[in-house]
Amino acid sequence: MTNTLLIGAQWGDEGKGKIVDFLSRDADVVVRYQGGSNAGHTIEIGADRYVLHLIPSGILYPDKTCVIGNGLVVDPLALVHEIQDLEKRGILSAGRLHVSDRAHMVLSYHKALDAGRESRATRGSKIGTTQRGIGPTYADKASRTGFRMGDLLDPALPDRLRERLAEKNVLLKDMGADLIDPDTLCREIRQAADFLRPYIGDTVSLLNTAYKAGKQILFEGAQGTMLDIDFGTYPYVTSSNPTSGGACVGTGLPPRAINRVLGVIKAYTTRVGEGPFPTELMDATGEHLRQRGREFGATTGRPRRCGWFDAVVARYSAMVNGIDFWAVTKLDVLDETETIRVCTAYECDGKRYDTVPACIATLSRCRPVYTDFPGWKCSTSGITSQADLPPNAKDYVKALCDITGVPLGVLSVSPKRAGTFRIAV
Ligand code: IMP
């Protein structure tokens, strides 16, 4: 039994869905531990394309148990929609999906507060959130004013909701935003509760029973290390802990239950939303990566900011998460690039940085120190083993591993299932 934790090692969108899908073959249970429907994991199987926001990507295999852990914030309406979509496509059968009764609920006022804050924010204080209500829901969790999925089973929930909504509507009014109608909120939640009742339960016990029985567990991280509320580019982060530390808190499984950590890195870097991005390319090369890599948000459709691979970020991620292996994705996107740059350090005010500085003002002023690599200028997207890579591509991947001090575990050169192959995991 080897339980694997898969985390994003950059700013999210590293191609985790595809790698989870790949590793799910060997897993019995796939569990998500943080975030919410701000995530968008894209998986292509044959001619079909699936974008999952809340449900673990393992659901696409008919025999896997999938768990939405206690660390998530779940929008019940979005979850109903996602389940219904999978049912329609013949993917989801009864008894395979379990939702933690401890996971907090994203309600319509959280989304309205998120959108209201973003629309009023001035440049510099805007985060560029997905407007899925993530920040306000985690804030309520920390303030002990939230509602959990288990509350959907409480007959007194409508009264409690009305009371809380009265407070939230005051905030919305102050923002100049539309108020939420209590009857509409209660009706929507009642309908969602009726639908979701069979899915909600004690996932902490379920997961620990599976662990003790020797079942293979795959932890599916969402977002990425640089969006972590503690270790990311605060305040330009999400409100959860996508890093490996979040996996125990967000599932109720003990640290010993995690046997290895796989970090997913794209062969270049992207980020969505605001905040510093030292290797960002504002030129034709950046646009080329965006178009060739189809770098548009799976959740919001926003164009992603694109740049060179940042080894400072990758090294920092390896340290913070204890990464045992890399899964390198989207190598094929670089197929046509003449010279490929890798940032190995930053310089700021005459000082060299080998790791990510905490101070956001410093990071914003950091300039990348680059090492250049020759491109391979031929297609890698059809290959099915590392041995078939053109020499320059092999050298590039080896350099990423050498510079970051982490060996290669998985390599992916195409969005298709066949384009992902195992090196060492
Ligand atoms: P929030 O999570 O919606 O509050 O957004 C906070 C920041 O995290 C914004 O910069 C978002 O663009 C970013 N973000 C949230 N989820 C994802 C994701 O799944 N991929 C990439 N960026 C994300």
Coordinates of C-alpha atoms and ligand atoms in Angstrom, one line a residue:
M1 CA 0.0 0.0 0.0
T2 CA 1.4 3.4 -1.0
N3 CA -0.7 6.4 -0.3
T4 CA 0.2 9.3 -2.5
L5 CA -0.3 13.0 -2.0
L6 CA -0.5 15.0 -5.2
I7 CA 0.0 18.8 -4.9
G8 CA 0.4 21.7 -7.2
A9 CA 3.9 23.2 -6.9
Q10 CA 3.3 26.5 -8.7
W11 CA 0.3 28.8 -8.9
G12 CA -2.3 26.1 -9.7
D13 CA -3.3 24.9 -13.1
E14 CA -0.3 22.6 -13.3
G15 CA -2.4 19.8 -14.9
K16 CA -3.1 18.0 -11.7
G17 CA -6.4 16.6 -13.0
K18 CA -4.6 14.6 -15.6
I19 CA -2.0 13.3 -13.2
V20 CA -4.7 12.4 -10.6
D21 CA -6.6 10.6 -13.4
F22 CA -3.3 8.7 -14.2
L23 CA -2.6 7.7 -10.6
S24 CA -6.2 6.9 -9.8
R25 CA -5.8 3.6 -11.7
D26 CA -3.9 2.3 -8.7
A27 CA -5.9 3.9 -6.0
D28 CA -9.0 2.6 -4.1
V29 CA -9.9 6.0 -2.6
V30 CA -9.4 9.5 -4.0
V31 CA -9.9 12.4 -1.6
R32 CA -9.8 16.1 -2.0
Y33 CA -8.8 18.1 1.1
Q34 CA -9.1 21.8 0.5
G35 CA -10.4 24.6 -1.7
G36 CA -13.8 24.5 -3.4
S37 CA -15.3 25.1 -6.8
N38 CA -12.6 27.7 -7.5
A39 CA -10.7 24.6 -8.8
G40 CA -11.2 23.3 -12.3
H41 CA -9.5 20.0 -13.1
T42 CA -9.6 19.1 -16.7
I43 CA -9.4 15.5 -18.0
E44 CA -9.6 14.4 -21.6
I45 CA -10.6 10.8 -22.3
G46 CA -10.9 9.9 -25.9
A47 CA -13.2 12.6 -27.5
D48 CA -14.7 13.4 -24.1
R49 CA -13.6 16.4 -21.9
Y50 CA -14.5 16.6 -18.3
V51 CA -14.0 19.6 -16.0
L52 CA -14.4 18.8 -12.4
H53 CA -14.6 21.6 -9.7
L54 CA -15.5 19.8 -6.5
I55 CA -15.6 16.1 -7.2
P56 CA -12.2 14.3 -7.1
S57 CA -11.0 13.4 -10.6
G58 CA -10.9 9.7 -9.6
I59 CA -14.6 9.6 -10.2
L60 CA -13.9 8.9 -13.9
Y61 CA -12.9 5.4 -13.0
P62 CA -16.0 3.3 -12.3
D63 CA -14.6 1.4 -9.2
K64 CA -13.1 4.3 -7.1
T65 CA -14.5 5.7 -3.9
C66 CA -14.3 9.5 -4.0
V67 CA -14.3 11.8 -1.0
I68 CA -14.9 15.5 -0.6
G69 CA -13.0 16.0 2.7
N70 CA -13.8 18.2 5.6
G71 CA -11.2 20.8 4.6
L72 CA -13.2 21.9 1.5
V73 CA -15.7 24.6 1.2
V74 CA -18.6 23.2 -0.7
D75 CA -21.2 25.2 -2.7
P76 CA -24.2 22.8 -2.4
L77 CA -25.8 24.1 -5.6
A78 CA -22.6 23.7 -7.6
L79 CA -22.2 20.2 -6.2
V80 CA -25.8 19.2 -7.2
H81 CA -25.1 20.5 -10.7
E82 CA -21.8 18.6 -10.9
I83 CA -23.3 15.3 -9.7
Q84 CA -26.3 15.7 -12.1
D85 CA -23.9 16.3 -15.0
L86 CA -21.9 13.2 -14.2
E87 CA -25.0 11.1 -13.7
K88 CA -26.3 12.3 -17.1
R89 CA -23.0 11.2 -18.7
G90 CA -23.3 7.8 -17.0
I91 CA -20.2 8.3 -14.8
L92 CA -21.6 8.5 -11.3
S93 CA -23.2 5.5 -9.7
A94 CA -24.7 5.4 -6.2
G95 CA -22.4 4.9 -3.2
R96 CA -19.2 6.1 -4.8
L97 CA -19.1 9.7 -3.7
H98 CA -19.0 10.8 0.0
V99 CA -19.1 14.4 1.2
S100 CA -17.8 15.3 4.7
D101 CA -20.4 16.5 7.1
R102 CA -17.7 18.8 8.5
A103 CA -17.0 20.6 5.2
H104 CA -18.1 24.2 5.3
M105 CA -20.9 25.4 3.0
V106 CA -20.5 28.2 0.5
L107 CA -23.8 30.1 0.4
S108 CA -25.1 32.7 -2.0
Y109 CA -24.1 35.5 0.4
H110 CA -20.5 34.3 0.4
K111 CA -20.4 34.6 -3.4
A112 CA -22.0 38.0 -3.3
L113 CA -19.5 39.3 -0.7
D114 CA -16.6 37.9 -2.7
A115 CA -17.8 39.6 -5.9
G116 CA -18.7 42.8 -4.0
R117 CA -15.3 43.1 -2.4
E118 CA -13.5 42.5 -5.7
S119 CA -15.6 45.0 -7.6
R120 CA -15.0 47.7 -5.0
A121 CA -11.3 46.9 -4.6
T122 CA -8.8 49.4 -6.0
R123 CA -5.8 48.3 -8.0
G124 CA -3.4 46.7 -5.6
S125 CA -6.0 45.5 -3.2
K126 CA -7.8 43.4 -5.8
I127 CA -7.0 39.7 -5.5
G128 CA -8.5 38.6 -8.8
T129 CA -10.5 35.8 -7.1
T130 CA -12.7 33.3 -9.0
Q131 CA -15.7 34.9 -7.2
R132 CA -16.8 31.4 -6.0
G133 CA -17.2 32.7 -2.4
I134 CA -14.0 30.9 -1.2
G135 CA -12.5 33.7 1.0
P136 CA -15.7 34.7 2.8
T137 CA -16.6 31.1 3.5
Y138 CA -13.2 30.3 5.0
A139 CA -13.4 33.6 6.9
D140 CA -16.7 32.4 8.4
K141 CA -15.2 29.1 9.3
A142 CA -12.4 30.8 11.2
S143 CA -14.9 33.3 12.8
R144 CA -17.0 30.3 13.9
T145 CA -20.1 31.7 12.0
G146 CA -20.2 29.2 9.2
F147 CA -22.5 26.4 8.3
R148 CA -21.3 22.9 7.5
M149 CA -22.6 20.2 5.1
G150 CA -23.9 18.3 8.1
D151 CA -26.2 21.3 8.9
L152 CA -28.2 20.4 5.8
L153 CA -29.7 17.6 7.8
D154 CA -30.7 20.0 10.7
P155 CA -34.5 20.9 10.6
A156 CA -33.6 24.2 12.3
L157 CA -31.3 25.3 9.5
P158 CA -33.7 27.7 7.8
D159 CA -34.1 29.8 11.0
R160 CA -30.3 29.8 11.6
L161 CA -29.8 30.8 8.0
R162 CA -32.2 33.7 8.2
E163 CA -30.5 35.0 11.3
R164 CA -27.0 34.9 9.7
L165 CA -28.3 36.4 6.4
A166 CA -29.6 39.4 8.2
E167 CA -26.0 40.2 9.3
K168 CA -24.6 39.5 5.8
N169 CA -27.2 41.7 4.1
V170 CA -26.0 44.7 6.2
L171 CA -22.5 44.1 4.7
L172 CA -23.9 43.7 1.2
K173 CA -25.9 46.9 1.6
D174 CA -22.8 48.8 2.7
M175 CA -21.0 47.6 -0.4
G176 CA -23.9 48.8 -2.6
A177 CA -24.5 45.2 -3.7
D178 CA -27.9 43.5 -4.2
L179 CA -29.3 41.9 -1.1
I180 CA -30.0 38.2 -0.8
D181 CA -33.7 37.2 -0.4
P182 CA -34.0 34.9 2.7
D183 CA -36.9 32.9 1.1
T184 CA -34.9 32.2 -2.0
L185 CA -31.8 31.2 0.0
C186 CA -33.8 28.8 2.2
R187 CA -35.6 27.3 -0.8
E188 CA -32.4 26.7 -2.7
I189 CA -30.8 25.1 0.3
R190 CA -33.8 22.9 1.1
Q191 CA -33.7 21.6 -2.5
A192 CA -30.0 21.0 -2.4
A193 CA -30.4 19.2 1.0
D194 CA -33.0 16.8 -0.4
F195 CA -30.7 15.9 -3.2
L196 CA -27.4 15.7 -1.3
R197 CA -28.6 13.9 1.8
P198 CA -27.4 10.4 0.7
Y199 CA -23.9 11.7 0.0
I200 CA -23.3 13.5 3.3
G201 CA -21.6 11.6 6.1
D202 CA -18.6 11.0 8.4
T203 CA -15.8 10.9 6.0
V204 CA -13.2 11.0 8.8
S205 CA -14.2 7.6 10.0
L206 CA -14.7 6.3 6.4
L207 CA -11.1 7.4 5.4
N208 CA -9.5 6.0 8.6
T209 CA -11.3 2.7 8.1
A210 CA -10.1 2.5 4.6
Y211 CA -6.5 3.4 5.7
K212 CA -6.5 0.7 8.4
A213 CA -7.8 -1.8 5.9
G214 CA -4.8 -1.1 3.7
K215 CA -6.7 0.6 0.9
Q216 CA -4.7 2.7 -1.4
I217 CA -5.5 6.4 -0.9
L218 CA -4.7 9.2 -3.3
F219 CA -4.9 12.8 -1.9
E220 CA -5.8 15.2 -4.6
G221 CA -4.6 18.8 -4.0
A222 CA -6.2 21.8 -5.7
Q223 CA -4.7 25.2 -6.5
G224 CA -1.0 25.3 -5.8
T225 CA 1.8 26.1 -3.3
M226 CA 2.2 29.7 -4.3
L227 CA -1.6 30.2 -3.6
D228 CA -1.3 28.7 -0.1
I229 CA -2.6 31.1 2.5
D230 CA 0.6 30.6 4.6
F231 CA 3.3 29.9 2.1
G232 CA 2.0 31.6 -1.0
T233 CA 2.3 35.2 -2.3
Y234 CA 0.1 36.6 0.5
P235 CA -2.3 38.4 0.1
Y236 CA -2.6 37.2 -3.5
V237 CA -3.5 33.7 -2.5
T238 CA -6.5 31.5 -1.9
S239 CA -7.9 31.0 1.6
S240 CA -6.9 27.4 2.1
N241 CA -3.7 25.3 2.5
P242 CA -3.0 23.4 -0.8
T243 CA 0.4 22.4 0.6
S244 CA 1.0 19.0 2.0
G245 CA 0.3 20.1 5.5
G246 CA -3.3 20.8 4.5
A247 CA -3.9 17.1 3.6
C248 CA -4.1 15.9 7.2
V249 CA -6.2 18.8 8.4
G250 CA -8.5 18.5 5.5
T251 CA -9.2 14.8 5.7
G252 CA -8.7 13.7 9.3
L253 CA -6.1 11.2 8.2
P254 CA -2.8 11.1 10.3
P255 CA 0.5 12.3 8.7
R256 CA 1.8 8.7 8.7
A257 CA -1.0 7.8 6.2
I258 CA 1.0 9.8 3.6
N259 CA 3.8 7.7 2.1
R260 CA 4.9 9.9 -0.7
V261 CA 4.4 13.4 -2.1
L262 CA 4.2 14.0 -5.8
G263 CA 4.6 17.7 -6.9
V264 CA 3.0 18.7 -10.2
I265 CA 4.9 21.3 -12.2
K266 CA 4.3 22.6 -15.7
A267 CA 7.4 22.9 -17.9
Y268 CA 6.8 26.7 -17.8
T269 CA 4.8 28.8 -15.4
T270 CA 1.3 30.3 -15.3
R271 CA -0.8 32.2 -12.9
V272 CA -4.3 33.6 -12.9
G273 CA -5.4 36.7 -10.9
E274 CA -3.3 39.4 -9.4
G275 CA 0.0 39.3 -7.6
P276 CA 3.7 39.1 -8.4
F277 CA 5.0 36.7 -11.0
P278 CA 8.8 37.2 -11.5
T279 CA 9.1 35.2 -14.8
E280 CA 6.0 36.6 -16.5
L281 CA 6.3 37.2 -20.2
M282 CA 4.4 40.2 -21.5
D283 CA 5.5 39.6 -25.1
A284 CA 4.8 37.3 -28.1
T285 CA 6.5 34.4 -26.4
G286 CA 4.0 34.7 -23.5
E287 CA 1.1 34.8 -26.0
H288 CA 2.5 31.8 -27.8
L289 CA 2.6 29.8 -24.6
R290 CA -1.0 30.9 -23.8
Q291 CA -2.3 29.8 -27.2
R292 CA -0.3 26.6 -27.6
G293 CA -0.9 25.6 -23.9
R294 CA -4.6 26.6 -24.1
E295 CA -4.0 28.6 -21.0
F296 CA -7.5 29.9 -20.2
G297 CA -9.0 29.2 -16.7
A298 CA -11.1 26.0 -16.5
T299 CA -13.3 27.7 -13.9
T300 CA -13.6 31.3 -15.1
G301 CA -12.2 31.2 -18.7
R302 CA -9.8 34.0 -17.8
P303 CA -6.6 34.1 -19.9
R304 CA -3.7 32.9 -17.7
R305 CA -0.5 34.9 -17.3
C306 CA 2.4 32.9 -18.8
G307 CA 6.1 32.9 -18.2
W308 CA 9.3 30.8 -18.0
F309 CA 9.8 28.0 -15.5
D310 CA 10.7 29.4 -12.1
A311 CA 13.1 27.1 -10.3
V312 CA 13.1 29.3 -7.2
V313 CA 9.4 28.6 -6.8
A314 CA 9.8 24.9 -7.6
R315 CA 12.7 24.5 -5.0
Y316 CA 10.6 26.4 -2.4
S317 CA 7.7 24.1 -3.1
A318 CA 9.8 21.0 -2.9
M319 CA 11.0 22.2 0.6
V320 CA 7.6 23.2 1.9
N321 CA 5.8 20.1 0.7
G322 CA 8.6 17.5 1.1
I323 CA 8.2 16.5 -2.6
D324 CA 9.6 13.1 -3.4
F325 CA 9.0 13.2 -7.2
W326 CA 8.0 15.7 -9.9
A327 CA 5.2 15.1 -12.3
V328 CA 6.3 17.4 -15.2
T329 CA 3.4 18.4 -17.5
K330 CA 2.9 20.2 -20.8
L331 CA 6.4 19.7 -22.0
D332 CA 4.9 19.6 -25.6
V333 CA 3.9 23.2 -25.3
L334 CA 7.6 24.2 -25.6
D335 CA 8.0 22.1 -28.8
E336 CA 8.3 25.1 -31.1
T337 CA 10.4 27.4 -28.8
E338 CA 13.8 28.3 -30.0
T339 CA 15.5 29.0 -26.6
I340 CA 13.9 28.1 -23.3
R341 CA 14.8 30.0 -20.2
V342 CA 14.8 28.8 -16.6
C343 CA 14.9 31.2 -13.6
T344 CA 17.4 29.9 -11.1
A345 CA 17.5 32.8 -8.7
Y346 CA 16.1 36.3 -8.1
E347 CA 17.9 39.6 -7.7
C348 CA 16.4 42.5 -5.8
D349 CA 18.1 45.7 -4.7
G350 CA 21.5 44.2 -5.3
K351 CA 20.7 41.1 -3.2
R352 CA 20.4 37.5 -4.6
Y353 CA 17.5 35.3 -3.5
D354 CA 17.6 31.5 -3.8
T355 CA 14.2 31.1 -2.2
V356 CA 10.9 33.0 -2.3
P357 CA 11.0 36.1 -0.1
A358 CA 7.9 36.5 2.2
C359 CA 7.7 40.3 1.6
I360 CA 5.3 40.9 -1.3
A361 CA 6.9 44.3 -2.1
T362 CA 10.3 42.6 -2.3
L363 CA 9.0 39.8 -4.5
S364 CA 7.3 42.3 -6.8
R365 CA 10.7 44.0 -7.4
C366 CA 12.6 40.7 -7.9
R367 CA 14.2 40.2 -11.3
P368 CA 14.9 36.7 -12.5
V369 CA 18.4 35.3 -13.1
Y370 CA 18.1 33.0 -16.2
T371 CA 19.9 30.0 -17.6
D372 CA 19.1 29.3 -21.2
F373 CA 18.5 26.0 -22.9
P374 CA 18.2 25.2 -26.6
G375 CA 14.7 24.1 -27.7
W376 CA 14.1 20.8 -29.6
K377 CA 11.9 22.2 -32.3
C378 CA 10.0 19.0 -33.0
S379 CA 6.8 17.4 -31.8
T380 CA 6.9 15.5 -28.6
S381 CA 3.1 15.1 -28.3
G382 CA 2.9 11.6 -29.8
I383 CA 5.6 9.9 -27.8
T384 CA 4.8 7.4 -25.1
S385 CA 8.1 6.9 -23.3
Q386 CA 10.9 9.1 -21.9
A387 CA 13.4 7.3 -24.1
D388 CA 11.7 8.7 -27.2
L389 CA 12.2 12.3 -26.2
P390 CA 14.4 14.4 -28.5
P391 CA 17.9 14.9 -26.8
N392 CA 17.3 18.6 -26.0
A393 CA 13.9 17.9 -24.4
K394 CA 15.6 15.1 -22.3
D395 CA 18.3 17.6 -21.2
Y396 CA 15.7 20.2 -20.3
V397 CA 13.7 17.9 -18.1
K398 CA 16.9 16.6 -16.5
A399 CA 17.9 20.2 -15.8
L400 CA 14.6 21.0 -14.1
C401 CA 15.2 18.0 -11.8
D402 CA 18.8 18.8 -11.2
I403 CA 18.2 22.5 -10.4
T404 CA 15.4 21.7 -8.0
G405 CA 17.0 18.6 -6.5
V406 CA 13.9 16.4 -7.1
P407 CA 13.8 13.3 -9.3
L408 CA 11.3 12.9 -12.1
G409 CA 8.3 10.6 -11.4
V410 CA 5.8 11.2 -14.2
L411 CA 6.0 13.0 -17.5
S412 CA 3.2 14.3 -19.6
V413 CA 3.3 15.5 -23.2
S414 CA -0.3 15.6 -24.2
P415 CA -3.8 16.2 -22.7
K416 CA -4.7 12.7 -23.6
R417 CA -4.4 9.7 -21.2
A418 CA -1.8 8.1 -23.5
G419 CA 0.4 11.1 -23.3
T420 CA 1.3 10.7 -19.6
F421 CA 3.9 8.1 -18.6
R422 CA 5.5 6.7 -15.5
I423 CA 9.1 7.2 -14.9
A424 CA 9.6 6.3 -11.2
V425 CA 6.4 6.2 -9.2
Ligands
IMP1 P1 -10.1 32.4 -4.8 O1 -9.6 31.1 -4.4 O2 -11.3 32.4 -5.7 O3 -10.4 33.2 -3.5 O4 -9.0 33.2 -5.6 C1 -7.8 33.6 -5.0 C2 -6.6 33.5 -6.0 O5 -6.4 32.2 -6.3 C3 -6.9 34.2 -7.3 O6 -5.7 34.7 -7.8 C4 -7.4 33.1 -8.2 O7 -7.2 33.3 -9.6 C5 -6.5 31.9 -7.7 N1 -7.1 30.6 -7.9 C6 -8.1 30.0 -7.1 N2 -8.3 28.8 -7.6 C7 -7.4 28.6 -8.6 C8 -7.2 27.4 -9.4 O8 -7.8 26.4 -9.3 N3 -6.2 27.6 -10.3 C9 -5.4 28.7 -10.4 N4 -5.6 29.8 -9.7 C10 -6.6 29.7 -8.8

